[in-house]
PDB file of C-alpha atoms in Angstrom:
ATOM      1  CA  UNK F  23      10.737 -10.256   6.243  1.00  0.00           C
ATOM      2  CA  UNK F  24      13.681 -12.373   7.258  1.00  0.00           C
ATOM      3  CA  UNK F  25      16.112 -11.095   9.838  1.00  0.00           C
ATOM      4  CA  UNK F  26      18.789  -9.518   7.714  1.00  0.00           C
ATOM      5  CA  UNK F  27      20.442  -6.166   8.164  1.00  0.00           C
ATOM      6  CA  UNK F  28      22.184  -3.887   5.731  1.00  0.00           C
ATOM      7  CA  UNK F  29      25.647  -3.284   7.133  1.00  0.00           C
ATOM      8  CA  UNK F  30      28.598  -1.519   5.636  1.00  0.00           C
ATOM      9  CA  UNK F  31      32.032  -3.109   5.221  1.00  0.00           C
ATOM     10  CA  UNK F  32      34.409  -3.560   8.145  1.00  0.00           C
ATOM     11  CA  UNK F  33      31.780  -2.603  10.718  1.00  0.00           C
ATOM     12  CA  UNK F  34      31.803   1.051   9.730  1.00  0.00           C
ATOM     13  CA  UNK F  35      28.678   3.181  10.024  1.00  0.00           C
ATOM     14  CA  UNK F  36      26.577   3.871   6.924  1.00  0.00           C
ATOM     15  CA  UNK F  37      27.734   6.536   4.510  1.00  0.00           C
ATOM     16  CA  UNK F  38      24.187   7.503   3.573  1.00  0.00           C
ATOM     17  CA  UNK F  39      21.125   8.596   5.519  1.00  0.00           C
ATOM     18  CA  UNK F  40      17.419   8.571   4.682  1.00  0.00           C
ATOM     19  CA  UNK F  41      14.406   9.674   6.717  1.00  0.00           C
ATOM     20  CA  UNK F  42      11.437   7.315   6.445  1.00  0.00           C
ATOM     21  CA  UNK F  43       7.787   7.211   7.532  1.00  0.00           C
ATOM     22  CA  UNK F  44       6.061   3.819   7.980  1.00  0.00           C
ATOM     23  CA  UNK F  45       2.389   3.649   6.994  1.00  0.00           C
ATOM     24  CA  UNK F  46       0.641   0.369   7.806  1.00  0.00           C
ATOM     25  CA  UNK F  47      -2.496  -0.421   9.781  1.00  0.00           C
ATOM     26  CA  UNK F  48      -0.852  -3.335  11.618  1.00  0.00           C
ATOM     27  CA  UNK F  49       1.132  -2.076  14.594  1.00  0.00           C
ATOM     28  CA  UNK F  50       3.093  -5.290  14.988  1.00  0.00           C
ATOM     29  CA  UNK F  51       4.231  -5.136  11.379  1.00  0.00           C
ATOM     30  CA  UNK F  52       5.381  -1.522  11.815  1.00  0.00           C
ATOM     31  CA  UNK F  53       7.282  -2.584  14.916  1.00  0.00           C
ATOM     32  CA  UNK F  54       8.938  -5.395  12.971  1.00  0.00           C
ATOM     33  CA  UNK F  55      10.000  -3.104  10.129  1.00  0.00           C
ATOM     34  CA  UNK F  56      11.314  -0.569  12.622  1.00  0.00           C
ATOM     35  CA  UNK F  57      13.406  -3.275  14.317  1.00  0.00           C
ATOM     36  CA  UNK F  58      14.599  -4.664  10.977  1.00  0.00           C
ATOM     37  CA  UNK F  59      15.684  -1.532   9.135  1.00  0.00           C
ATOM     38  CA  UNK F  60      15.468   1.317  11.640  1.00  0.00           C
ATOM     39  CA  UNK F  61      18.843   0.773  13.303  1.00  0.00           C
ATOM     40  CA  UNK F  62      20.137   4.068  11.931  1.00  0.00           C
ATOM     41  CA  UNK F  63      23.758   3.612  12.977  1.00  0.00           C
ATOM     42  CA  UNK F  64      23.899   0.397  10.947  1.00  0.00           C
ATOM     43  CA  UNK F  65      21.447   0.859   8.066  1.00  0.00           C
ATOM     44  CA  UNK F  66      21.358   4.626   7.621  1.00  0.00           C
ATOM     45  CA  UNK F  67      17.559   4.508   7.799  1.00  0.00           C
ATOM     46  CA  UNK F  68      15.914   6.814  10.343  1.00  0.00           C
ATOM     47  CA  UNK F  69      12.227   6.141  10.993  1.00  0.00           C
ATOM     48  CA  UNK F  70      10.796   9.576  11.800  1.00  0.00           C
ATOM     49  CA  UNK F  71       7.113   8.692  11.987  1.00  0.00           C
ATOM     50  CA  UNK F  72       4.409   6.038  11.781  1.00  0.00           C
ATOM     51  CA  UNK F  73       0.746   6.010  10.808  1.00  0.00           C
ATOM     52  CA  UNK F  74      -2.082   3.475  10.774  1.00  0.00           C
ATOM     53  CA  UNK F  75      -4.680   5.096   8.500  1.00  0.00           C
ATOM     54  CA  UNK F  76      -5.017   7.683   5.765  1.00  0.00           C
ATOM     55  CA  UNK F  77      -5.615  10.743   7.943  1.00  0.00           C
ATOM     56  CA  UNK F  78      -2.742   9.893  10.272  1.00  0.00           C
ATOM     57  CA  UNK F  79      -0.474   9.258   7.297  1.00  0.00           C
ATOM     58  CA  UNK F  80      -1.149  12.612   5.672  1.00  0.00           C
ATOM     59  CA  UNK F  81      -0.653  14.424   8.992  1.00  0.00           C
ATOM     60  CA  UNK F  82       2.623  12.657   9.847  1.00  0.00           C
ATOM     61  CA  UNK F  83       4.060  12.917   6.324  1.00  0.00           C
ATOM     62  CA  UNK F  84       3.228  16.615   6.100  1.00  0.00           C
ATOM     63  CA  UNK F  85       4.758  17.290   9.522  1.00  0.00           C
ATOM     64  CA  UNK F  86       7.985  15.290   9.089  1.00  0.00           C
ATOM     65  CA  UNK F  87       8.637  15.653   5.339  1.00  0.00           C
ATOM     66  CA  UNK F  88      10.562  12.357   4.988  1.00  0.00           C
ATOM     67  CA  UNK F  89      12.553  11.458   1.890  1.00  0.00           C
ATOM     68  CA  UNK F  90      10.719   8.113   1.552  1.00  0.00           C
ATOM     69  CA  UNK F  91       7.371   6.759   2.761  1.00  0.00           C
ATOM     70  CA  UNK F  92       6.833   2.992   3.043  1.00  0.00           C
ATOM     71  CA  UNK F  93       3.144   2.776   2.201  1.00  0.00           C
ATOM     72  CA  UNK F  94       0.738  -0.123   2.633  1.00  0.00           C
ATOM     73  CA  UNK F  95      -1.902  -0.393  -0.090  1.00  0.00           C
ATOM     74  CA  UNK F  96      -4.884  -1.326   2.085  1.00  0.00           C
ATOM     75  CA  UNK F  97      -5.493   1.284   4.764  1.00  0.00           C
ATOM     76  CA  UNK F  98      -8.546   2.483   6.679  1.00  0.00           C
ATOM     77  CA  UNK F  99      -9.800   5.769   5.305  1.00  0.00           C
ATOM     78  CA  UNK F 100      -9.371   5.239   1.562  1.00  0.00           C
ATOM     79  CA  UNK F 101      -6.261   3.141   1.030  1.00  0.00           C
ATOM     80  CA  UNK F 102      -2.765   3.973  -0.127  1.00  0.00           C
ATOM     81  CA  UNK F 103      -4.073   5.619  -3.284  1.00  0.00           C
ATOM     82  CA  UNK F 104      -5.865   8.217  -1.166  1.00  0.00           C
ATOM     83  CA  UNK F 105      -2.651   8.985   0.734  1.00  0.00           C
ATOM     84  CA  UNK F 106      -0.878   9.519  -2.580  1.00  0.00           C
ATOM     85  CA  UNK F 107      -3.645  11.768  -3.858  1.00  0.00           C
ATOM     86  CA  UNK F 108      -3.542  13.976  -0.768  1.00  0.00           C
ATOM     87  CA  UNK F 109       0.257  14.092  -0.735  1.00  0.00           C
ATOM     88  CA  UNK F 110       0.587  14.985  -4.422  1.00  0.00           C
ATOM     89  CA  UNK F 111       1.950  18.494  -3.679  1.00  0.00           C
ATOM     90  CA  UNK F 112       4.701  16.981  -1.529  1.00  0.00           C
ATOM     91  CA  UNK F 113       5.672  14.557  -4.295  1.00  0.00           C
ATOM     92  CA  UNK F 114       5.797  17.426  -6.769  1.00  0.00           C
ATOM     93  CA  UNK F 115       8.129  19.576  -4.640  1.00  0.00           C
ATOM     94  CA  UNK F 116      11.226  20.030  -6.814  1.00  0.00           C
ATOM     95  CA  UNK F 117      13.581  20.772  -3.929  1.00  0.00           C
ATOM     96  CA  UNK F 118      12.362  18.362  -1.237  1.00  0.00           C
ATOM     97  CA  UNK F 119      10.246  15.674  -2.899  1.00  0.00           C
ATOM     98  CA  UNK F 120       8.601  13.034  -0.743  1.00  0.00           C
ATOM     99  CA  UNK F 121       8.832   9.720  -2.558  1.00  0.00           C
ATOM    100  CA  UNK F 122       6.644   6.686  -1.921  1.00  0.00           C
ATOM    101  CA  UNK F 123       7.489   2.975  -1.995  1.00  0.00           C
ATOM    102  CA  UNK F 124       4.509   0.622  -1.643  1.00  0.00           C
ATOM    103  CA  UNK F 125       5.130  -2.228   0.796  1.00  0.00           C
ATOM    104  CA  UNK F 126       2.224  -4.663   0.768  1.00  0.00           C
ATOM    105  CA  UNK F 127       1.263  -8.293   1.225  1.00  0.00           C
ATOM    106  CA  UNK F 128      -0.743  -8.031  -2.002  1.00  0.00           C
ATOM    107  CA  UNK F 129       0.798  -8.816  -5.376  1.00  0.00           C
ATOM    108  CA  UNK F 130      -2.410  -8.217  -7.328  1.00  0.00           C
ATOM    109  CA  UNK F 131      -1.940  -6.325 -10.590  1.00  0.00           C
ATOM    110  CA  UNK F 132      -4.796  -3.964  -9.729  1.00  0.00           C
ATOM    111  CA  UNK F 133      -3.097  -2.905  -6.495  1.00  0.00           C
ATOM    112  CA  UNK F 134       0.323  -2.478  -8.116  1.00  0.00           C
ATOM    113  CA  UNK F 135      -0.929  -0.396 -11.011  1.00  0.00           C
ATOM    114  CA  UNK F 136      -3.231   1.677  -8.786  1.00  0.00           C
ATOM    115  CA  UNK F 137      -0.463   3.020  -6.564  1.00  0.00           C
ATOM    116  CA  UNK F 138       1.977   3.504  -9.441  1.00  0.00           C
ATOM    117  CA  UNK F 139      -0.624   5.567 -11.268  1.00  0.00           C
ATOM    118  CA  UNK F 140      -1.048   7.464  -7.996  1.00  0.00           C
ATOM    119  CA  UNK F 141       2.618   8.449  -7.989  1.00  0.00           C
ATOM    120  CA  UNK F 142       4.490   5.752  -6.019  1.00  0.00           C
ATOM    121  CA  UNK F 143       8.053   5.103  -7.219  1.00  0.00           C
ATOM    122  CA  UNK F 144       7.899   1.369  -6.663  1.00  0.00           C
ATOM    123  CA  UNK F 145       6.157  -1.622  -5.153  1.00  0.00           C
ATOM    124  CA  UNK F 146       7.649  -4.435  -3.083  1.00  0.00           C
ATOM    125  CA  UNK F 147       5.932  -7.251  -1.218  1.00  0.00           C
ATOM    126  CA  UNK F 148       6.301  -8.040   2.465  1.00  0.00           C
ATOM    127  CA  UNK F 149       8.369 -11.130   1.707  1.00  0.00           C
ATOM    128  CA  UNK F 150      11.325  -8.826   0.988  1.00  0.00           C
ATOM    129  CA  UNK F 151      14.386  -9.173   3.227  1.00  0.00           C
ATOM    130  CA  UNK F 152      15.525  -6.383   5.502  1.00  0.00           C
ATOM    131  CA  UNK F 153      18.698  -5.816   3.481  1.00  0.00           C
ATOM    132  CA  UNK F 154      16.800  -5.616   0.209  1.00  0.00           C
ATOM    133  CA  UNK F 155      14.242  -3.251   1.719  1.00  0.00           C
ATOM    134  CA  UNK F 156      16.988  -0.900   2.888  1.00  0.00           C
ATOM    135  CA  UNK F 157      18.503  -0.993  -0.593  1.00  0.00           C
ATOM    136  CA  UNK F 158      15.090  -0.312  -2.154  1.00  0.00           C
ATOM    137  CA  UNK F 159      14.513   2.680   0.136  1.00  0.00           C
ATOM    138  CA  UNK F 160      17.814   4.268  -0.900  1.00  0.00           C
ATOM    139  CA  UNK F 161      17.102   3.607  -4.575  1.00  0.00           C
ATOM    140  CA  UNK F 162      13.719   5.304  -4.293  1.00  0.00           C
ATOM    141  CA  UNK F 163      15.373   8.205  -2.501  1.00  0.00           C
ATOM    142  CA  UNK F 164      17.586   8.550  -5.590  1.00  0.00           C
ATOM    143  CA  UNK F 165      14.524   8.606  -7.841  1.00  0.00           C
ATOM    144  CA  UNK F 166      14.793   5.044  -9.160  1.00  0.00           C
ATOM    145  CA  UNK F 167      11.775   2.789  -9.727  1.00  0.00           C
ATOM    146  CA  UNK F 168      11.882  -0.391  -7.625  1.00  0.00           C
ATOM    147  CA  UNK F 169       9.726  -3.515  -7.923  1.00  0.00           C
ATOM    148  CA  UNK F 170       9.667  -7.019  -6.520  1.00  0.00           C
ATOM    149  CA  UNK F 171      10.299  -9.697  -9.163  1.00  0.00           C
ATOM    150  CA  UNK F 172       7.466 -10.087 -11.706  1.00  0.00           C
ATOM    151  CA  UNK F 173       5.524  -7.020 -10.478  1.00  0.00           C
ATOM    152  CA  UNK F 174       7.282  -4.753 -12.959  1.00  0.00           C
ATOM    153  CA  UNK F 175       5.582  -6.676 -15.754  1.00  0.00           C
ATOM    154  CA  UNK F 176       2.178  -5.478 -14.549  1.00  0.00           C
ATOM    155  CA  UNK F 177       3.284  -1.879 -14.865  1.00  0.00           C
ATOM    156  CA  UNK F 178       4.947  -2.355 -18.249  1.00  0.00           C
ATOM    157  CA  UNK F 179       1.799  -3.994 -19.619  1.00  0.00           C
ATOM    158  CA  UNK F 180      -0.457  -1.285 -18.202  1.00  0.00           C
ATOM    159  CA  UNK F 181       1.581   1.583 -19.635  1.00  0.00           C
ATOM    160  CA  UNK F 182       2.600  -0.096 -22.900  1.00  0.00           C
ATOM    161  CA  UNK F 183       0.229   2.161 -24.830  1.00  0.00           C
ATOM    162  CA  UNK F 184      -1.825   5.232 -24.037  1.00  0.00           C
ATOM    163  CA  UNK F 185      -5.013   3.483 -25.151  1.00  0.00           C
ATOM    164  CA  UNK F 186      -4.471   0.389 -22.995  1.00  0.00           C
ATOM    165  CA  UNK F 187      -7.774  -0.944 -21.571  1.00  0.00           C
ATOM    166  CA  UNK F 188      -8.459  -0.864 -17.843  1.00  0.00           C
ATOM    167  CA  UNK F 189      -6.999  -3.682 -15.804  1.00  0.00           C
ATOM    168  CA  UNK F 190     -10.469  -4.894 -14.853  1.00  0.00           C
ATOM    169  CA  UNK F 191     -13.575  -3.122 -16.099  1.00  0.00           C
ATOM    170  CA  UNK F 192     -15.712  -4.605 -13.313  1.00  0.00           C
ATOM    171  CA  UNK F 193     -13.316  -3.362 -10.640  1.00  0.00           C
ATOM    172  CA  UNK F 194     -13.266   0.076 -12.257  1.00  0.00           C
ATOM    173  CA  UNK F 195     -16.969   0.392 -11.438  1.00  0.00           C
ATOM    174  CA  UNK F 196     -16.233   0.225  -7.723  1.00  0.00           C
ATOM    175  CA  UNK F 197     -15.117   3.102  -5.540  1.00  0.00           C
ATOM    176  CA  UNK F 198     -11.977   2.749  -3.411  1.00  0.00           C
ATOM    177  CA  UNK F 199     -14.102   2.219  -0.289  1.00  0.00           C
ATOM    178  CA  UNK F 200     -16.218  -0.422  -2.029  1.00  0.00           C
ATOM    179  CA  UNK F 201     -13.031  -2.265  -3.012  1.00  0.00           C
ATOM    180  CA  UNK F 202     -11.855  -2.238   0.594  1.00  0.00           C
ATOM    181  CA  UNK F 203     -15.176  -3.661   1.788  1.00  0.00           C
ATOM    182  CA  UNK F 204     -15.101  -6.236  -1.018  1.00  0.00           C
ATOM    183  CA  UNK F 205     -11.680  -7.530   0.031  1.00  0.00           C
ATOM    184  CA  UNK F 206     -12.642  -7.792   3.693  1.00  0.00           C
ATOM    185  CA  UNK F 207     -15.902  -9.570   2.890  1.00  0.00           C
ATOM    186  CA  UNK F 208     -14.003 -12.011   0.692  1.00  0.00           C
ATOM    187  CA  UNK F 209     -11.549 -12.658   3.539  1.00  0.00           C
ATOM    188  CA  UNK F 210     -14.433 -13.726   5.778  1.00  0.00           C
ATOM    189  CA  UNK F 211     -14.797 -10.645   7.965  1.00  0.00           C
ATOM    190  CA  UNK F 212     -18.183 -10.044   9.606  1.00  0.00           C
ATOM    191  CA  UNK F 213     -19.899  -6.702   9.049  1.00  0.00           C
ATOM    192  CA  UNK F 214     -19.035  -5.562  12.593  1.00  0.00           C
ATOM    193  CA  UNK F 215     -15.374  -6.433  12.045  1.00  0.00           C
ATOM    194  CA  UNK F 216     -15.304  -4.522   8.758  1.00  0.00           C
ATOM    195  CA  UNK F 217     -16.926  -1.510  10.385  1.00  0.00           C
ATOM    196  CA  UNK F 218     -14.265  -1.502  13.109  1.00  0.00           C
ATOM    197  CA  UNK F 219     -11.437  -1.994  10.602  1.00  0.00           C
ATOM    198  CA  UNK F 220     -12.560   0.880   8.359  1.00  0.00           C
ATOM    199  CA  UNK F 221     -13.878   3.192  11.095  1.00  0.00           C
ATOM    200  CA  UNK F 222     -17.401   3.253   9.653  1.00  0.00           C
ATOM    201  CA  UNK F 223     -20.816   2.080  10.857  1.00  0.00           C
ATOM    202  CA  UNK F 224     -22.271  -1.377  10.261  1.00  0.00           C
ATOM    203  CA  UNK F 225     -25.085   0.263   8.290  1.00  0.00           C
ATOM    204  CA  UNK F 226     -22.535   1.915   6.003  1.00  0.00           C
ATOM    205  CA  UNK F 227     -20.847  -1.453   5.476  1.00  0.00           C
ATOM    206  CA  UNK F 228     -24.208  -2.956   4.495  1.00  0.00           C
ATOM    207  CA  UNK F 229     -24.759  -0.123   2.010  1.00  0.00           C
ATOM    208  CA  UNK F 230     -21.339  -0.690   0.436  1.00  0.00           C
ATOM    209  CA  UNK F 231     -21.943  -4.437   0.156  1.00  0.00           C
ATOM    210  CA  UNK F 232     -25.297  -3.820  -1.529  1.00  0.00           C
ATOM    211  CA  UNK F 233     -23.641  -1.433  -3.979  1.00  0.00           C
ATOM    212  CA  UNK F 234     -20.883  -3.922  -4.778  1.00  0.00           C
ATOM    213  CA  UNK F 235     -23.358  -6.759  -5.360  1.00  0.00           C
ATOM    214  CA  UNK F 236     -25.443  -4.533  -7.617  1.00  0.00           C
ATOM    215  CA  UNK F 237     -22.504  -3.248  -9.664  1.00  0.00           C
ATOM    216  CA  UNK F 238     -21.002  -6.712 -10.098  1.00  0.00           C
ATOM    217  CA  UNK F 239     -24.408  -8.318 -10.690  1.00  0.00           C
ATOM    218  CA  UNK F 240     -23.910 -10.851  -7.894  1.00  0.00           C
ATOM    219  CA  UNK F 241     -26.512 -12.244  -5.516  1.00  0.00           C
ATOM    220  CA  UNK F 242     -24.774 -12.852  -2.189  1.00  0.00           C
ATOM    221  CA  UNK F 243     -21.483 -12.707  -0.312  1.00  0.00           C
ATOM    222  CA  UNK F 244     -20.595 -16.284  -1.323  1.00  0.00           C
ATOM    223  CA  UNK F 245     -20.679 -15.332  -5.002  1.00  0.00           C
ATOM    224  CA  UNK F 246     -18.761 -12.185  -4.130  1.00  0.00           C
ATOM    225  CA  UNK F 247     -16.061 -14.234  -2.388  1.00  0.00           C
ATOM    226  CA  UNK F 248     -15.699 -16.524  -5.410  1.00  0.00           C
ATOM    227  CA  UNK F 249     -15.500 -13.478  -7.698  1.00  0.00           C
ATOM    228  CA  UNK F 250     -12.780 -11.857  -5.576  1.00  0.00           C
ATOM    229  CA  UNK F 251     -10.817 -15.096  -5.200  1.00  0.00           C
ATOM    230  CA  UNK F 252     -10.790 -15.626  -8.961  1.00  0.00           C
ATOM    231  CA  UNK F 253      -9.165 -12.198  -9.310  1.00  0.00           C
ATOM    232  CA  UNK F 254      -6.656 -12.839  -6.501  1.00  0.00           C
ATOM    233  CA  UNK F 255      -8.029  -9.989  -4.417  1.00  0.00           C
ATOM    234  CA  UNK F 256      -8.301 -11.976  -1.178  1.00  0.00           C
TER     235      UNK F 256
END
């Protein structure tokens, strides 16, 4: 994000206030977002918690009950979709709903549609400016749907009819964990690095890779990388 801040006219403090939790597995990125939008006296955004994986996210969100959660899509422990699934009761609370805005480097249709189906109110990419992110957070707090340019088209296409086909039938065969392993393999991570990233054993990584290759009818990680690159999953 570029260094922009949302300020009110004539140097006055913000008229609105929103409590936010940041969920992203990269500490430096969380620190950057905190510095960019978390100046409460100027932006009206109060960061009340942070989390780096699914379990931490559910614990922090449940404890702090923020109005908005900025949620990364790719997280250790099951991804953003798993956070949404486990926080469904909080989203459904009529009096104090917790609303989710996906904030991710990915602009893949599969990622966008996955979290929107999971209950997120919007999806913006990490190229967004600080001022626009603040504005998006307040819009989501109000119940609006917010998307980065062109991403809304993915959602409109996916929900255009109730009998719309899956986004990718091959991807639908994979579990959430297998998709996470697939992306990391395609990005060139070694098995040990993937195991550390996802908090699982190297043997479990090998099992997931074997399952992915079998389900996609591929022979090796090079074919897998080409397959993932063609679908913009890297």
